[in-house]
Each structure stands twice: as C-alpha cells, then as structure tokens.
Tab-separated table of C-alpha atoms and ligand atoms in Angstrom:
chain	number	residue	atom	x	y	z
A	1	MET	CA	18.727	7.872	-57.832
A	2	MET	CA	20.744	9.181	-54.947
A	3	LYS	CA	22.642	12.364	-54.240
A	4	LEU	CA	25.851	12.591	-52.228
A	5	HIS	CA	27.236	16.093	-51.906
A	6	ASP	CA	27.059	17.475	-55.452
A	7	LEU	CA	26.926	14.193	-57.380
A	8	GLU	CA	24.178	11.827	-58.440
A	9	PHE	CA	24.497	8.069	-58.207
A	10	LYS	CA	22.370	5.234	-59.522
A	11	PRO	CA	21.854	1.715	-58.134
A	12	PHE	CA	24.567	-0.582	-59.479
A	13	ILE	CA	25.174	-3.754	-57.447
A	14	LYS	CA	22.520	-5.148	-55.131
A	15	ALA	CA	23.237	-6.361	-51.609
A	16	GLU	CA	22.361	-9.942	-52.588
A	17	GLU	CA	24.941	-9.984	-55.363
A	18	ILE	CA	27.605	-8.664	-53.002
A	19	GLU	CA	26.643	-11.300	-50.455
A	20	LYS	CA	26.943	-14.061	-53.053
A	21	THR	CA	30.311	-12.755	-54.184
A	22	VAL	CA	31.650	-12.595	-50.632
A	23	ALA	CA	30.458	-16.177	-50.104
A	24	ARG	CA	32.244	-17.285	-53.282
A	25	LEU	CA	35.500	-15.603	-52.229
A	26	VAL	CA	35.229	-17.183	-48.781
A	27	GLY	CA	34.755	-20.591	-50.432
A	28	GLU	CA	37.728	-20.175	-52.764
A	29	ILE	CA	40.078	-18.950	-50.050
A	30	ALA	CA	39.003	-21.491	-47.432
A	31	GLU	CA	39.541	-24.270	-49.934
A	32	ASP	CA	43.034	-23.044	-50.887
A	33	LEU	CA	44.204	-22.466	-47.318
A	34	LYS	CA	43.007	-25.810	-46.009
A	35	ASP	CA	43.804	-25.993	-42.284
A	36	GLU	CA	46.101	-23.068	-42.110
A	37	VAL	CA	45.108	-20.243	-39.776
A	38	PRO	CA	45.415	-17.164	-41.978
A	39	VAL	CA	45.750	-13.553	-40.987
A	40	PHE	CA	43.251	-11.471	-42.919
A	41	VAL	CA	44.446	-7.913	-43.332
A	42	GLY	CA	41.873	-5.294	-44.228
A	43	ILE	CA	42.821	-1.938	-45.713
A	44	LEU	CA	40.927	0.840	-43.979
A	45	ASN	CA	38.661	2.626	-44.310
A	46	GLY	CA	36.940	1.180	-47.340
A	47	SER	CA	37.307	-2.505	-46.529
A	48	PHE	CA	35.655	-2.537	-43.127
A	49	MET	CA	32.306	-3.843	-44.347
A	50	PHE	CA	33.779	-6.409	-46.701
A	51	VAL	CA	36.183	-7.717	-44.040
A	52	SER	CA	33.395	-7.921	-41.485
A	53	ASP	CA	31.085	-9.925	-43.756
A	54	PHE	CA	33.992	-12.019	-45.029
A	55	VAL	CA	35.288	-13.186	-41.668
A	56	LYS	CA	31.766	-13.823	-40.383
A	57	ALA	CA	31.319	-16.238	-43.275
A	58	TYR	CA	34.804	-17.759	-43.037
A	59	PRO	CA	34.243	-21.334	-41.872
A	60	LYS	CA	37.530	-21.936	-40.036
A	61	PRO	CA	39.649	-20.201	-37.388
A	62	CYS	CA	41.391	-17.055	-38.595
A	63	GLU	CA	42.906	-13.820	-37.340
A	64	VAL	CA	41.827	-10.356	-38.443
A	65	THR	CA	43.729	-7.115	-38.418
A	66	PHE	CA	43.649	-3.799	-40.219
A	67	ILE	CA	46.088	-1.364	-41.699
A	68	LYS	CA	45.210	2.112	-42.804
A	69	LEU	CA	46.111	4.218	-45.765
A	70	ALA	CA	47.134	7.661	-44.595
A	71	SER	CA	48.185	10.716	-46.544
A	72	TYR	CA	51.503	12.320	-45.753
A	73	GLU	CA	52.881	15.423	-47.188
A	74	GLY	CA	55.905	14.551	-49.261
A	75	VAL	CA	59.238	16.298	-49.219
A	76	LYS	CA	57.743	19.073	-51.252
A	77	SER	CA	54.395	19.975	-49.774
A	78	THR	CA	52.809	19.480	-53.180
A	79	ASP	CA	53.357	15.745	-53.479
A	80	ASP	CA	50.887	13.813	-51.455
A	81	ILE	CA	52.265	10.424	-50.480
A	82	GLN	CA	49.962	7.623	-49.360
A	83	ARG	CA	51.437	5.314	-46.754
A	84	LEU	CA	49.983	2.239	-45.085
A	85	ILE	CA	50.260	2.420	-41.326
A	86	GLY	CA	49.308	0.266	-38.392
A	87	LEU	CA	51.022	-3.026	-39.135
A	88	THR	CA	52.330	-3.819	-35.676
A	89	GLN	CA	51.860	-7.566	-35.515
A	90	ASP	CA	54.705	-9.997	-36.215
A	91	LEU	CA	53.638	-11.912	-39.282
A	92	THR	CA	56.719	-14.075	-39.670
A	93	GLY	CA	55.834	-17.432	-41.147
A	94	ARG	CA	52.144	-16.574	-41.487
A	95	THR	CA	49.883	-16.822	-44.462
A	96	VAL	CA	48.512	-13.355	-45.018
A	97	VAL	CA	45.480	-12.563	-47.146
A	98	VAL	CA	44.986	-8.878	-47.872
A	99	LEU	CA	41.296	-8.024	-48.212
A	100	GLU	CA	40.812	-4.980	-50.389
A	101	ASP	CA	37.473	-3.357	-51.040
A	102	ILE	CA	38.497	-2.159	-54.483
A	103	ILE	CA	41.515	-2.171	-56.743
A	104	ASP	CA	41.605	0.698	-59.154
A	105	SER	CA	45.015	1.927	-60.405
A	106	GLY	CA	46.860	-0.476	-58.119
A	107	LYS	CA	48.714	2.286	-56.231
A	108	THR	CA	47.461	1.063	-52.891
A	109	LEU	CA	48.427	-2.460	-53.820
A	110	ALA	CA	51.960	-1.309	-54.614
A	111	GLU	CA	52.092	0.174	-51.128
A	112	VAL	CA	50.846	-3.143	-49.687
A	113	HIS	CA	53.706	-4.948	-51.421
A	114	ARG	CA	56.177	-2.329	-50.228
A	115	ILE	CA	55.302	-2.743	-46.556
A	116	PHE	CA	55.231	-6.537	-46.738
A	117	LYS	CA	58.560	-6.781	-48.533
A	118	ASN	CA	60.502	-7.034	-45.281
A	119	GLU	CA	57.985	-9.110	-43.377
A	120	ARG	CA	58.936	-12.751	-43.554
A	121	VAL	CA	55.466	-14.003	-44.301
A	122	LYS	CA	54.952	-17.517	-45.599
A	123	ALA	CA	52.642	-16.317	-48.326
A	124	LEU	CA	50.974	-13.053	-49.300
A	125	LYS	CA	47.703	-13.358	-51.177
A	126	ILE	CA	45.600	-10.525	-52.520
A	127	ALA	CA	41.824	-10.629	-52.555
A	128	THR	CA	39.658	-7.775	-53.739
A	129	LEU	CA	35.908	-7.467	-53.747
A	130	PHE	CA	35.763	-5.002	-56.650
A	131	TYR	CA	38.266	-4.660	-59.442
A	132	LYS	CA	38.508	-2.153	-62.285
A	133	PRO	CA	40.587	-4.059	-64.866
A	134	GLU	CA	40.804	-1.134	-67.297
A	135	ALA	CA	42.219	1.178	-64.652
A	136	TYR	CA	44.729	-1.295	-63.217
A	137	LYS	CA	48.253	-0.185	-64.120
A	138	LYS	CA	50.415	-2.604	-62.104
A	139	ASP	CA	51.257	-6.231	-62.571
A	140	PHE	CA	50.962	-7.626	-59.084
A	141	LYS	CA	48.982	-10.813	-59.142
A	142	LEU	CA	45.419	-10.629	-57.866
A	143	HIS	CA	44.716	-14.033	-56.392
A	144	TYR	CA	41.010	-13.617	-55.715
A	145	VAL	CA	38.735	-11.197	-57.527
A	146	GLY	CA	35.096	-10.581	-56.628
A	147	ILE	CA	33.368	-8.447	-59.256
A	148	GLU	CA	35.000	-6.782	-62.245
A	149	ILE	CA	33.504	-3.363	-62.880
A	150	PRO	CA	34.011	-0.608	-65.459
A	151	THR	CA	36.236	2.366	-64.654
A	152	LYS	CA	33.489	4.433	-63.099
A	153	PHE	CA	33.329	5.780	-59.574
A	154	ILE	CA	31.241	3.759	-57.134
A	155	VAL	CA	30.069	4.225	-53.544
A	156	GLY	CA	28.508	2.041	-50.889
A	157	TYR	CA	29.467	-1.098	-48.999
A	158	GLY	CA	32.410	0.648	-47.382
A	159	LEU	CA	33.317	2.909	-50.301
A	160	ASP	CA	32.760	6.624	-49.969
A	161	TYR	CA	32.551	9.829	-51.884
A	162	ASN	CA	34.044	12.545	-49.671
A	163	GLY	CA	33.072	10.703	-46.533
A	164	LEU	CA	29.525	9.803	-47.525
A	165	GLY	CA	28.104	6.491	-48.676
A	166	ARG	CA	30.200	4.014	-46.711
A	167	ASP	CA	27.189	2.850	-44.720
A	168	LEU	CA	25.095	1.797	-47.713
A	169	PRO	CA	24.516	-1.966	-47.946
A	170	GLU	CA	24.500	-1.866	-51.757
A	171	VAL	CA	26.712	-0.216	-54.352
A	172	TYR	CA	25.868	2.832	-56.451
A	173	GLN	CA	27.577	4.128	-59.565
A	174	LEU	CA	28.230	7.728	-60.488
A	175	LYS	CA	25.912	9.116	-63.138
A	176	THR	CA	27.961	10.660	-65.874
A	177	THR	CA	25.788	11.833	-68.737
A	178	GLN	CA	24.655	15.418	-69.030
A	179	HIS	CA	21.196	16.249	-67.855
A	180	MET	CA	18.392	15.473	-70.289
A	181	THR	CA	14.763	16.467	-70.138
A	182	ASN	CA	12.536	13.534	-70.960
A	183	LEU	CA	8.822	13.954	-71.169
A	184	VAL	CA	5.905	11.656	-71.601
A	185	LEU	CA	3.197	13.556	-73.421
A	186	PHE	CA	-0.419	12.607	-73.021
A	187	GLY	CA	-3.644	13.977	-74.269
A	188	PRO	CA	-6.991	12.719	-75.489
A	189	PRO	CA	-7.614	12.647	-79.242
A	190	GLY	CA	-8.024	16.208	-80.407
A	191	ALA	CA	-6.109	17.780	-77.513
A	192	GLY	CA	-3.432	19.143	-79.829
A	193	LYS	CA	-0.645	16.837	-78.727
A	194	GLY	CA	0.965	16.608	-82.170
A	195	THR	CA	0.966	20.374	-82.635
A	196	GLN	CA	2.442	21.022	-79.204
A	197	ALA	CA	5.058	18.290	-79.583
A	198	GLU	CA	6.305	20.082	-82.721
A	199	PHE	CA	6.790	23.333	-80.794
A	200	LEU	CA	8.399	21.730	-77.751
A	201	LYS	CA	10.791	19.756	-79.886
A	202	GLU	CA	12.040	22.969	-81.492
A	203	LYS	CA	12.124	25.043	-78.351
A	204	TYR	CA	13.994	22.512	-76.180
A	205	ASN	CA	15.897	20.544	-78.830
A	206	LEU	CA	14.042	17.385	-77.907
A	207	VAL	CA	13.478	14.378	-80.106
A	208	HIS	CA	9.826	13.495	-80.547
A	209	ILE	CA	9.328	9.747	-80.415
A	210	SER	CA	5.839	8.797	-81.458
A	211	THR	CA	5.421	5.063	-80.989
A	212	GLY	CA	3.007	4.903	-83.915
A	213	ASP	CA	5.605	6.497	-86.220
A	214	VAL	CA	8.360	4.252	-84.886
A	215	PHE	CA	6.260	1.167	-85.601
A	216	ARG	CA	5.338	2.298	-89.076
A	217	TYR	CA	8.959	3.182	-89.855
A	218	ASN	CA	10.322	-0.180	-88.684
A	219	ILE	CA	7.671	-2.153	-90.514
A	220	LYS	CA	8.004	-0.157	-93.718
A	221	ASN	CA	11.789	-0.531	-93.697
A	222	GLU	CA	11.545	-4.181	-92.743
A	223	THR	CA	13.983	-3.878	-89.837
A	224	ALA	CA	14.425	-7.002	-87.733
A	225	LEU	CA	12.354	-5.452	-84.955
A	226	GLY	CA	9.759	-4.269	-87.456
A	227	MET	CA	9.347	-7.771	-88.857
A	228	LEU	CA	9.126	-9.168	-85.364
A	229	ALA	CA	6.440	-6.636	-84.427
A	230	LYS	CA	4.563	-7.384	-87.635
A	231	SER	CA	4.548	-11.111	-86.925
A	232	PHE	CA	2.523	-10.420	-83.789
A	233	MET	CA	0.247	-7.908	-85.468
A	234	ASP	CA	-0.462	-10.341	-88.335
A	235	LYS	CA	-1.662	-12.873	-85.801
A	236	GLY	CA	-3.893	-10.218	-84.281
A	237	GLN	CA	-1.777	-10.125	-81.125
A	238	LEU	CA	-0.448	-7.155	-79.214
A	239	VAL	CA	3.223	-6.456	-79.808
A	240	PRO	CA	5.038	-7.534	-76.616
A	241	ASP	CA	6.470	-4.711	-74.509
A	242	HIS	CA	10.060	-5.849	-74.919
A	243	VAL	CA	9.813	-5.500	-78.714
A	244	THR	CA	8.389	-1.996	-78.391
A	245	ILE	CA	11.025	-1.068	-75.822
A	246	ASP	CA	13.781	-2.387	-78.101
A	247	MET	CA	12.474	-0.155	-80.889
A	248	LEU	CA	12.361	2.870	-78.587
A	249	ASN	CA	15.837	2.034	-77.357
A	250	ALA	CA	17.075	2.051	-80.956
A	251	GLU	CA	15.496	5.502	-81.441
A	252	VAL	CA	17.101	6.793	-78.255
A	253	GLU	CA	20.486	5.383	-79.364
A	254	LYS	CA	20.175	7.132	-82.730
A	255	ASN	CA	19.808	10.493	-80.971
A	256	THR	CA	22.478	10.512	-78.294
A	257	ASP	CA	23.159	14.220	-78.807
A	258	ALA	CA	19.571	15.252	-78.077
A	259	ASN	CA	18.715	17.293	-74.994
A	260	GLY	CA	16.007	14.779	-74.261
A	261	PHE	CA	12.950	13.023	-75.620
A	262	ILE	CA	9.214	13.466	-75.879
A	263	PHE	CA	7.542	10.084	-75.678
A	264	ASP	CA	4.197	10.083	-77.364
A	265	GLY	CA	1.889	7.071	-77.440
A	266	PHE	CA	4.000	5.252	-74.899
A	267	PRO	CA	3.810	4.038	-72.192
A	268	ARG	CA	0.244	2.756	-72.114
A	269	THR	CA	0.467	0.313	-69.231
A	270	ASN	CA	2.159	0.146	-65.865
A	271	ALA	CA	4.523	-2.540	-67.160
A	272	GLN	CA	5.511	-0.273	-70.058
A	273	ALA	CA	6.004	2.696	-67.734
A	274	GLU	CA	8.310	0.572	-65.600
A	275	ALA	CA	10.176	-0.640	-68.680
A	276	LEU	CA	10.605	2.960	-69.810
A	277	ASP	CA	11.985	3.949	-66.405
A	278	LYS	CA	14.471	1.109	-66.696
A	279	LEU	CA	15.497	2.122	-70.202
A	280	MET	CA	16.047	5.710	-69.039
A	281	GLU	CA	18.052	4.526	-66.066
A	282	GLU	CA	20.323	2.510	-68.343
A	283	LYS	CA	21.005	5.790	-70.138
A	284	ASP	CA	21.883	7.438	-66.818
A	285	SER	CA	18.704	9.438	-67.232
A	286	GLN	CA	15.084	9.543	-66.154
A	287	ILE	CA	11.573	10.551	-67.132
A	288	ASP	CA	11.206	14.046	-65.688
A	289	GLY	CA	7.514	14.477	-66.131
A	290	MET	CA	4.331	13.183	-67.628
A	291	ILE	CA	2.397	16.058	-69.095
A	292	ALA	CA	-1.262	15.531	-69.843
A	293	LEU	CA	-3.129	18.052	-71.935
A	294	GLU	CA	-6.542	18.432	-70.387
A	295	VAL	CA	-9.483	19.369	-72.561
A	296	ASP	CA	-13.150	19.136	-71.755
A	297	ASP	CA	-14.964	16.312	-73.599
A	298	GLU	CA	-17.460	18.629	-75.297
A	299	VAL	CA	-14.661	20.797	-76.662
A	300	LEU	CA	-12.865	17.700	-77.960
A	301	VAL	CA	-15.977	16.402	-79.700
A	302	LYS	CA	-16.485	19.759	-81.381
A	303	ARG	CA	-12.821	19.992	-82.451
A	304	LEU	CA	-12.753	16.456	-83.832
A	305	LEU	CA	-16.007	16.857	-85.757
A	306	GLU	CA	-14.536	20.026	-87.320
A	307	ARG	CA	-11.338	18.150	-88.181
A	308	GLY	CA	-13.410	15.309	-89.678
A	309	LYS	CA	-15.124	17.707	-92.037
A	310	THR	CA	-11.841	18.953	-93.490
A	311	SER	CA	-9.482	15.967	-93.143
A	312	GLY	CA	-11.844	13.262	-94.297
A	313	ARG	CA	-10.637	10.999	-91.444
A	314	THR	CA	-13.561	8.634	-90.995
A	315	ASP	CA	-12.835	8.145	-87.299
A	316	ASP	CA	-13.368	11.875	-86.849
A	317	ALA	CA	-16.758	11.940	-88.537
A	318	ASP	CA	-18.966	10.017	-86.147
A	319	GLU	CA	-19.781	11.560	-82.768
A	320	ASN	CA	-20.313	8.149	-81.114
A	321	ILE	CA	-16.953	6.875	-82.299
A	322	ILE	CA	-15.321	10.077	-81.058
A	323	ARG	CA	-16.924	9.798	-77.625
A	324	ASN	CA	-15.860	6.164	-77.400
A	325	ARG	CA	-12.262	7.051	-78.202
A	326	ILE	CA	-12.266	9.722	-75.523
A	327	THR	CA	-13.737	7.325	-72.949
A	328	GLU	CA	-11.128	4.715	-73.909
A	329	TYR	CA	-8.379	7.288	-73.488
A	330	TYR	CA	-9.410	8.136	-69.939
A	331	LYS	CA	-9.843	4.484	-69.020
A	332	LYS	CA	-6.343	3.648	-70.263
A	333	THR	CA	-4.500	6.676	-68.956
A	334	ALA	CA	-5.968	6.649	-65.455
A	335	ILE	CA	-3.423	4.012	-64.376
A	336	LEU	CA	-0.549	6.015	-65.851
A	337	LYS	CA	-1.732	9.162	-64.164
A	338	GLU	CA	-1.485	7.193	-60.918
A	339	PHE	CA	1.915	5.755	-61.841
A	340	TYR	CA	3.466	9.165	-62.481
A	341	SER	CA	1.595	10.903	-59.658
A	342	ALA	CA	3.114	8.386	-57.265
A	343	GLN	CA	6.542	9.594	-58.436
A	344	ASP	CA	5.417	13.230	-58.211
A	345	LYS	CA	5.817	13.594	-61.950
A	346	PHE	CA	2.293	14.150	-63.162
A	347	TYR	CA	1.467	17.559	-64.632
A	348	GLY	CA	-1.975	18.330	-65.952
A	349	VAL	CA	-2.011	21.290	-68.348
A	350	ASP	CA	-5.108	23.113	-69.520
A	351	GLY	CA	-5.339	22.381	-73.241
A	352	VAL	CA	-8.045	24.901	-74.073
A	353	GLY	CA	-6.885	28.159	-75.631
A	354	SER	CA	-4.752	29.333	-78.515
A	355	ILE	CA	-1.789	27.239	-79.627
A	356	GLU	CA	0.645	29.842	-78.213
A	357	GLU	CA	-1.157	30.010	-74.888
A	358	ILE	CA	-0.931	26.264	-74.507
A	359	THR	CA	2.734	26.190	-75.547
A	360	GLN	CA	3.390	28.804	-72.864
A	361	ARG	CA	1.642	26.748	-70.211
A	362	LEU	CA	3.664	23.692	-71.221
A	363	SER	CA	6.910	25.662	-71.206
A	364	LYS	CA	6.196	26.875	-67.680
A	365	VAL	CA	5.924	23.285	-66.510
A	366	ILE	CA	9.039	22.154	-68.397
A	367	ASP	CA	11.168	25.096	-67.257
A	368	ALA	CA	10.372	24.215	-63.655
A	369	LEU	CA	11.345	20.548	-63.988
B	401	IMP	P1	44.069	2.298	-56.284
B	401	IMP	O1	45.077	2.588	-55.234
B	401	IMP	O2	44.076	3.264	-57.421
B	401	IMP	O3	44.015	0.844	-56.710
B	401	IMP	O4	42.670	2.592	-55.642
B	401	IMP	C1	42.272	2.005	-54.481
B	401	IMP	C2	41.683	3.035	-53.546
B	401	IMP	O5	41.104	4.127	-54.212
B	401	IMP	C3	40.588	2.368	-52.777
B	401	IMP	O6	41.061	1.856	-51.561
B	401	IMP	C4	39.595	3.453	-52.595
B	401	IMP	O7	39.847	4.159	-51.423
B	401	IMP	C5	39.811	4.385	-53.747
B	401	IMP	N1	38.873	4.120	-54.861
B	401	IMP	C6	39.160	3.674	-56.095
B	401	IMP	N2	38.072	3.557	-56.846
B	401	IMP	C7	37.041	3.949	-56.077
B	401	IMP	C8	35.623	4.072	-56.304
B	401	IMP	O8	35.074	3.784	-57.381
B	401	IMP	N3	34.877	4.511	-55.270
B	401	IMP	C9	35.415	4.846	-54.064
B	401	IMP	N4	36.726	4.754	-53.811
B	401	IMP	C10	37.535	4.310	-54.814
B	402	MG	MG1	40.754	0.804	-49.957
C-alpha cells in the first residue's frame, strides 16, 4: 500500500515485468526498422523513464528527442487546450517512432498526429508502454503496444499523480473500493470468541466468516470446493490452503456490500496469513487487525468445565483434554501473533469480565483502527 497526496495505491506491475516488456518492444521495433536510423520521440514528462530504458536497450544507432505536452488557455479561459511543443528538429525523410508512456483516451495521440501532419517524415510509428483499450476513443493505429491495462489510474515508472510517483521503478494502481474493516479474531477455547463475534457483526455490519462453518456448509451442500475439501479429509489429509482460500474468497464475493469481515478460525499458519493478505489485496482491501482475546488458563478451564456440564460437549468435560487444547492453541497462534505484530496489527484484549465489558474493550480497539 502506498499513499500519494490523498489517494491510496497498490502494487500493480513489477519492475521486472516492465523491463521484460521494454525488451520485447525494443526487439519488435529493431527487427522492423532493420538498418534504418530512427528518431525516437518521447512525450514528456511521463515517458522519460520508458524512453531512457528503451534507448539503452536499443541495439543499433538511433537518435532521441523529446516533445512536451503543455496546457494553454484556449480562446475562452475555460477551455484548456493541450499542445505539444518543442519539435524543432527537421525530420524530413526520417523514420520517427513516438514513444508514449501511456495511451488513455488518445487525445495526446491526436495531438501527435496533428503536429506531424506537416512534417515530411518517411514513416510515423506509435509505440506505447501502457495502453488502456477500454478508454481509447480514437482510431489511430498503435503499432507497438507494451501492456494492456484496465481503465484505472496508475502511477510510477514516469507516471504521476499530481507530481508524485514518477520516480517509482514499478507501477501502482489506484485503490477504488470503499474502506472496509477486516478483522482476524483469535481466542483460546472458552474465551468467548463466538459471543463477541455476534456482537461485533451487528455493531459494525461485518460478516462473520468462521472457517469451520464455511467448510461444513460447502461439504453439506456438495459444492465443488466442498467435495474437493472432503476428498482430502477422507484421506486423512489437511485441506490445502488454496482450497480453503478459494472457499473464503467465495464467501467474500457473496458479501460485497459488507463493511468488512471477521475471520474466525483462519489463518492458522504463516502461509495462510500471507494468502489472506493477498486475497484482501485483490479486493483492494486489507486485514486491519488481529484481535486476540486473552484469558488466563485457569479461568478458561473453569469456564469450559462449566460449559461441559450443561452442553454435554465431551471435549469440555475432561480437564486434561481442555488443558491440552489450550496448550495447542498457544503453540499454534504464537506464529500468527508474530506475523501480525510484525505488521503492527496485533491487539491483545483482556477477555475476562462481563460480555458487555469485553465488547466495549473490543470496540475501543476497532474504533481506533
Ligand atoms: P490520453 O491523452 O487520454 O491518451 O492520455 C495520455 C496522457 O494522460 C498521458 O500522457 C498521461 O499524462 C495521462 N494519463 C492517462 N492515464 C494515466 C494514468 O493512469 N496515470 C497517470 N497519467 C495518466
Ligand atoms: Mg504522456
């Protein structure tokens, strides 16, 4: 995640992919132009980085020059006209390749064609590193296209948002969804996680995703993912993370109008926590906090033994089994506590007290996220 001025951006195209694309464009153009000495014309400011990397990789002699898009006030001061300026070289008889950083609506490209109309160039070719096909409104031919991207605002590798971001070696995309609050809820058996999740879900309009419930639902309804999960369980194997993540993804997709999610029972490993971060990022969102309800072991044992008496749950009847489950919980969650602490997202909340007291403590944490 990255903030420029008032907007948030997320990683979109890595430096290596840009490098590969530039190399491909260089290859295509060099092959087409054979032994001609082309004039590469960059459109400033955005294309400076692309042009620089492009000509460094160009295997044969070439010339490089730049023109710049400048705003003029039109006849009426309200219409802002963009003009290309700075073409001073005589290009008669030359093969010109315009290197654009990005083609969006094609307005700039129309201006390129306008200024070259009276130049007696031998050929005018257009190359663009990024191209937004759905936004493109003109029908000038694009001879060389690097990467097609959706109609979303990007920054980096020469492209800016209000002056910032041009220096970044990779490309970021504007985050567009509204802010969600996504929590990972933890707590040892008997900490009151289920009860608190019910309250939080109401209070913040969150969707409670309990992995156990999601599994049972998918298996009971024999969904494709449910059957897949079951095939592993029947063999006594753990369900692979990608299957679990696909199920969670389906739950998230079903609830696109939610203010956020409470993940319960997931993640359990570092790999799962990373997978969850990735899933959230794909939704232009993030995990905001991992909240762990903290309750002293002796209190838990007492609570669970009480619950065992009334609920008849056999795993709540034996003190040794209870203590083992608690020990297991701490063993397993220690890594996750580290994972989220490293991101400054771990919040321990005292889970001893009345239900309302604990809800209040949780709310204080959530309100401050
Ligand atoms: P067009 O004239 O609409 O094709 O847009 C081309 C110009 O708009 C580029 O030279 C950029 O200056 C700017 N532009 C279009 N899309 C983006 C973007 O996603 N990020 C940054 N600048 C953009
Ligand atoms: Mg440009």
